[in-house]
Amino acid sequence: MSGSLARLPAALRLLGARRLSAGAAGSGAREEVERLVRAHPVVVFMKGSPDQPQCGFSNAVVQILRLHGVSDYRAYDVLQDPALRQGIKNYSNWPTIPQVFLNGEFVGGCDILLQMHQSGDLVEELKKLGIRSALLDSEKDHGKK
């Protein structure tokens, strides 16, 4: 799925407006969120879709991934499902969206991903996933000139 919006599983859609509170996190709802987090090496919970981000922070995450040439990732639009929006916040214990997961591990939001990009740590984390950052090719090409 090339950075496209993944369809929300029926189990989450059926939750409707029911909030996944800390008490409900021990039920099947938490397991369903964990299944989404682990569904792909790179997972983003965002507002909108990669093609149409609905906030600047979600857009920034998409642009950072694009800079690194990461096009194969799962994106879930939390605006489509209030239960998912609250559920992912409870799962990660992180209050804001977007949220990025690499290999099932919570990385952070836009600010953390931006710091990782600036420091070069994102290149290393992607390498652990078997993803070669496009920035490495760009630097190699730049060095030839």
mmCIF file of C-alpha atoms in Angstrom:
data_model
loop_
_atom_site.group_PDB
_atom_site.id
_atom_site.type_symbol
_atom_site.label_atom_id
_atom_site.label_comp_id
_atom_site.label_asym_id
_atom_site.label_seq_id
_atom_site.Cartn_x
_atom_site.Cartn_y
_atom_site.Cartn_z
ATOM 1 C CA MET A 1 0.000 0.000 0.000
ATOM 2 C CA SER A 2 2.009 2.977 -1.259
ATOM 3 C CA GLY A 3 1.463 5.446 1.530
ATOM 4 C CA SER A 4 -2.203 5.169 0.890
ATOM 5 C CA LEU A 5 -4.957 5.225 3.401
ATOM 6 C CA ALA A 6 -5.699 1.800 4.800
ATOM 7 C CA ARG A 7 -9.305 0.864 5.342
ATOM 8 C CA LEU A 8 -10.279 0.745 8.974
ATOM 9 C CA PRO A 9 -11.062 -2.770 10.107
ATOM 10 C CA ALA A 10 -14.717 -3.513 10.670
ATOM 11 C CA ALA A 11 -14.052 -4.171 14.354
ATOM 12 C CA LEU A 12 -12.942 -0.581 14.857
ATOM 13 C CA ARG A 13 -15.746 0.854 12.752
ATOM 14 C CA LEU A 14 -18.251 -1.102 14.824
ATOM 15 C CA LEU A 15 -16.929 0.556 17.971
ATOM 16 C CA GLY A 16 -18.460 3.749 16.618
ATOM 17 C CA ALA A 17 -18.250 6.668 19.000
ATOM 18 C CA ARG A 18 -17.492 4.443 21.994
ATOM 19 C CA ARG A 19 -14.304 5.702 23.518
ATOM 20 C CA LEU A 20 -11.466 3.318 24.147
ATOM 21 C CA SER A 21 -10.834 4.459 27.688
ATOM 22 C CA ALA A 22 -7.984 3.163 29.823
ATOM 23 C CA GLY A 23 -10.445 0.662 31.256
ATOM 24 C CA ALA A 24 -11.412 -0.572 27.816
ATOM 25 C CA ALA A 25 -7.774 -0.720 26.734
ATOM 26 C CA GLY A 26 -7.460 -4.176 28.268
ATOM 27 C CA SER A 27 -10.277 -5.529 26.113
ATOM 28 C CA GLY A 28 -10.260 -6.424 22.436
ATOM 29 C CA ALA A 29 -10.009 -2.742 21.523
ATOM 30 C CA ARG A 30 -6.391 -2.497 22.675
ATOM 31 C CA GLU A 31 -5.523 -5.682 20.792
ATOM 32 C CA GLU A 32 -7.139 -4.292 17.645
ATOM 33 C CA VAL A 33 -5.070 -1.089 17.887
ATOM 34 C CA GLU A 34 -1.948 -3.188 18.446
ATOM 35 C CA ARG A 35 -2.794 -5.245 15.366
ATOM 36 C CA LEU A 36 -2.947 -2.039 13.300
ATOM 37 C CA VAL A 37 0.359 -0.806 14.746
ATOM 38 C CA ARG A 38 2.045 -4.093 13.820
ATOM 39 C CA ALA A 39 0.364 -4.467 10.411
ATOM 40 C CA HIS A 40 3.300 -2.966 8.521
ATOM 41 C CA PRO A 41 6.895 -1.862 9.204
ATOM 42 C CA VAL A 42 5.909 1.821 8.908
ATOM 43 C CA VAL A 43 2.521 2.929 10.260
ATOM 44 C CA VAL A 44 1.206 6.475 10.583
ATOM 45 C CA PHE A 45 -1.950 7.538 12.391
ATOM 46 C CA MET A 46 -2.798 10.924 10.950
ATOM 47 C CA LYS A 47 -5.476 13.448 10.187
ATOM 48 C CA GLY A 48 -6.454 12.911 6.588
ATOM 49 C CA SER A 49 -4.626 10.754 4.077
ATOM 50 C CA PRO A 50 -1.112 10.922 2.606
ATOM 51 C CA ASP A 51 -2.650 12.393 -0.548
ATOM 52 C CA GLN A 52 -4.732 14.902 1.424
ATOM 53 C CA PRO A 53 -3.372 15.574 4.912
ATOM 54 C CA GLN A 54 -5.868 17.532 7.016
ATOM 55 C CA CYS A 55 -3.356 19.270 9.299
ATOM 56 C CA GLY A 56 0.101 20.748 8.971
ATOM 57 C CA PHE A 57 1.691 18.235 11.343
ATOM 58 C CA SER A 58 0.298 15.268 9.418
ATOM 59 C CA ASN A 59 1.489 16.904 6.207
ATOM 60 C CA ALA A 60 4.979 17.359 7.685
ATOM 61 C CA VAL A 61 5.180 13.646 8.565
ATOM 62 C CA VAL A 62 4.128 12.703 5.021
ATOM 63 C CA GLN A 63 6.734 15.095 3.572
ATOM 64 C CA ILE A 64 9.523 13.720 5.796
ATOM 65 C CA LEU A 65 8.690 10.177 4.732
ATOM 66 C CA ARG A 66 8.579 11.331 1.111
ATOM 67 C CA LEU A 67 12.029 12.976 1.452
ATOM 68 C CA HIS A 68 13.414 9.644 2.592
ATOM 69 C CA GLY A 69 11.693 7.830 -0.261
ATOM 70 C CA VAL A 70 9.376 5.899 2.046
ATOM 71 C CA SER A 71 6.267 5.322 -0.016
ATOM 72 C CA ASP A 72 5.262 1.898 1.275
ATOM 73 C CA TYR A 73 3.557 2.541 4.602
ATOM 74 C CA ARG A 74 0.159 2.208 6.221
ATOM 75 C CA ALA A 75 -1.726 5.374 7.060
ATOM 76 C CA TYR A 76 -4.893 5.488 9.148
ATOM 77 C CA ASP A 77 -7.115 8.572 9.143
ATOM 78 C CA VAL A 78 -8.184 9.140 12.759
ATOM 79 C CA LEU A 79 -10.729 11.734 11.632
ATOM 80 C CA GLN A 80 -12.787 8.879 10.196
ATOM 81 C CA ASP A 81 -13.112 7.089 13.536
ATOM 82 C CA PRO A 82 -13.279 8.815 16.946
ATOM 83 C CA ALA A 83 -12.700 5.452 18.684
ATOM 84 C CA LEU A 84 -9.468 4.938 16.756
ATOM 85 C CA ARG A 85 -8.367 8.516 17.461
ATOM 86 C CA GLN A 86 -8.761 8.016 21.216
ATOM 87 C CA GLY A 87 -7.614 4.405 21.089
ATOM 88 C CA ILE A 88 -4.244 5.199 19.546
ATOM 89 C CA LYS A 89 -3.682 7.991 22.070
ATOM 90 C CA ASN A 90 -4.409 5.562 24.909
ATOM 91 C CA TYR A 91 -2.257 2.851 23.346
ATOM 92 C CA SER A 92 0.823 5.049 22.927
ATOM 93 C CA ASN A 93 0.148 7.288 25.907
ATOM 94 C CA TRP A 94 0.809 10.209 23.538
ATOM 95 C CA PRO A 95 -1.792 12.992 23.388
ATOM 96 C CA THR A 96 -1.404 14.239 19.835
ATOM 97 C CA ILE A 97 -1.817 13.128 16.235
ATOM 98 C CA PRO A 98 0.047 12.259 14.021
ATOM 99 C CA GLN A 99 1.761 9.247 15.521
ATOM 100 C CA VAL A 100 4.453 7.212 13.809
ATOM 101 C CA PHE A 101 5.298 3.571 14.503
ATOM 102 C CA LEU A 102 8.341 1.776 13.120
ATOM 103 C CA ASN A 103 8.326 -1.996 13.314
ATOM 104 C CA GLY A 104 5.495 -1.870 15.854
ATOM 105 C CA GLU A 105 7.359 0.542 18.137
ATOM 106 C CA PHE A 106 6.034 4.028 18.860
ATOM 107 C CA VAL A 107 8.478 6.655 17.590
ATOM 108 C CA GLY A 108 6.554 9.840 18.325
ATOM 109 C CA GLY A 109 4.770 12.602 16.537
ATOM 110 C CA CYS A 110 5.760 15.202 14.009
ATOM 111 C CA ASP A 111 8.262 16.943 16.283
ATOM 112 C CA ILE A 112 10.126 13.726 17.109
ATOM 113 C CA LEU A 113 10.173 12.576 13.481
ATOM 114 C CA LEU A 114 11.499 15.994 12.442
ATOM 115 C CA GLN A 115 14.277 15.788 15.063
ATOM 116 C CA MET A 116 15.153 12.286 13.881
ATOM 117 C CA HIS A 117 15.262 13.525 10.298
ATOM 118 C CA GLN A 118 17.497 16.468 11.197
ATOM 119 C CA SER A 119 19.901 14.399 13.299
ATOM 120 C CA GLY A 120 20.171 11.535 10.805
ATOM 121 C CA ASP A 121 18.622 9.071 13.247
ATOM 122 C CA LEU A 122 15.703 8.439 10.901
ATOM 123 C CA VAL A 123 18.101 7.126 8.229
ATOM 124 C CA GLU A 124 19.443 4.635 10.776
ATOM 125 C CA GLU A 125 15.994 3.559 11.963
ATOM 126 C CA LEU A 126 14.834 3.027 8.397
ATOM 127 C CA LYS A 127 17.965 0.980 7.711
ATOM 128 C CA LYS A 128 16.964 -1.352 10.593
ATOM 129 C CA LEU A 129 13.709 -1.949 8.701
ATOM 130 C CA GLY A 130 15.558 -2.717 5.484
ATOM 131 C CA ILE A 131 14.589 0.637 3.970
ATOM 132 C CA ARG A 132 17.362 2.636 2.325
ATOM 133 C CA SER A 133 16.710 6.345 2.718
ATOM 134 C CA ALA A 134 16.596 8.239 -0.557
ATOM 135 C CA LEU A 135 18.638 10.933 1.175
ATOM 136 C CA LEU A 136 21.670 8.621 1.093
ATOM 137 C CA ASP A 137 21.426 8.447 -2.689
ATOM 138 C CA SER A 138 20.936 12.202 -2.845
ATOM 139 C CA GLU A 139 24.079 12.811 -0.760
ATOM 140 C CA LYS A 140 26.083 10.382 -2.924
ATOM 141 C CA ASP A 141 24.926 12.120 -6.098
ATOM 142 C CA HIS A 142 25.660 15.528 -4.591
ATOM 143 C CA GLY A 143 29.203 14.458 -3.697
ATOM 144 C CA LYS A 144 29.918 13.591 -7.364
ATOM 145 C CA LYS A 145 29.293 17.129 -8.549
#
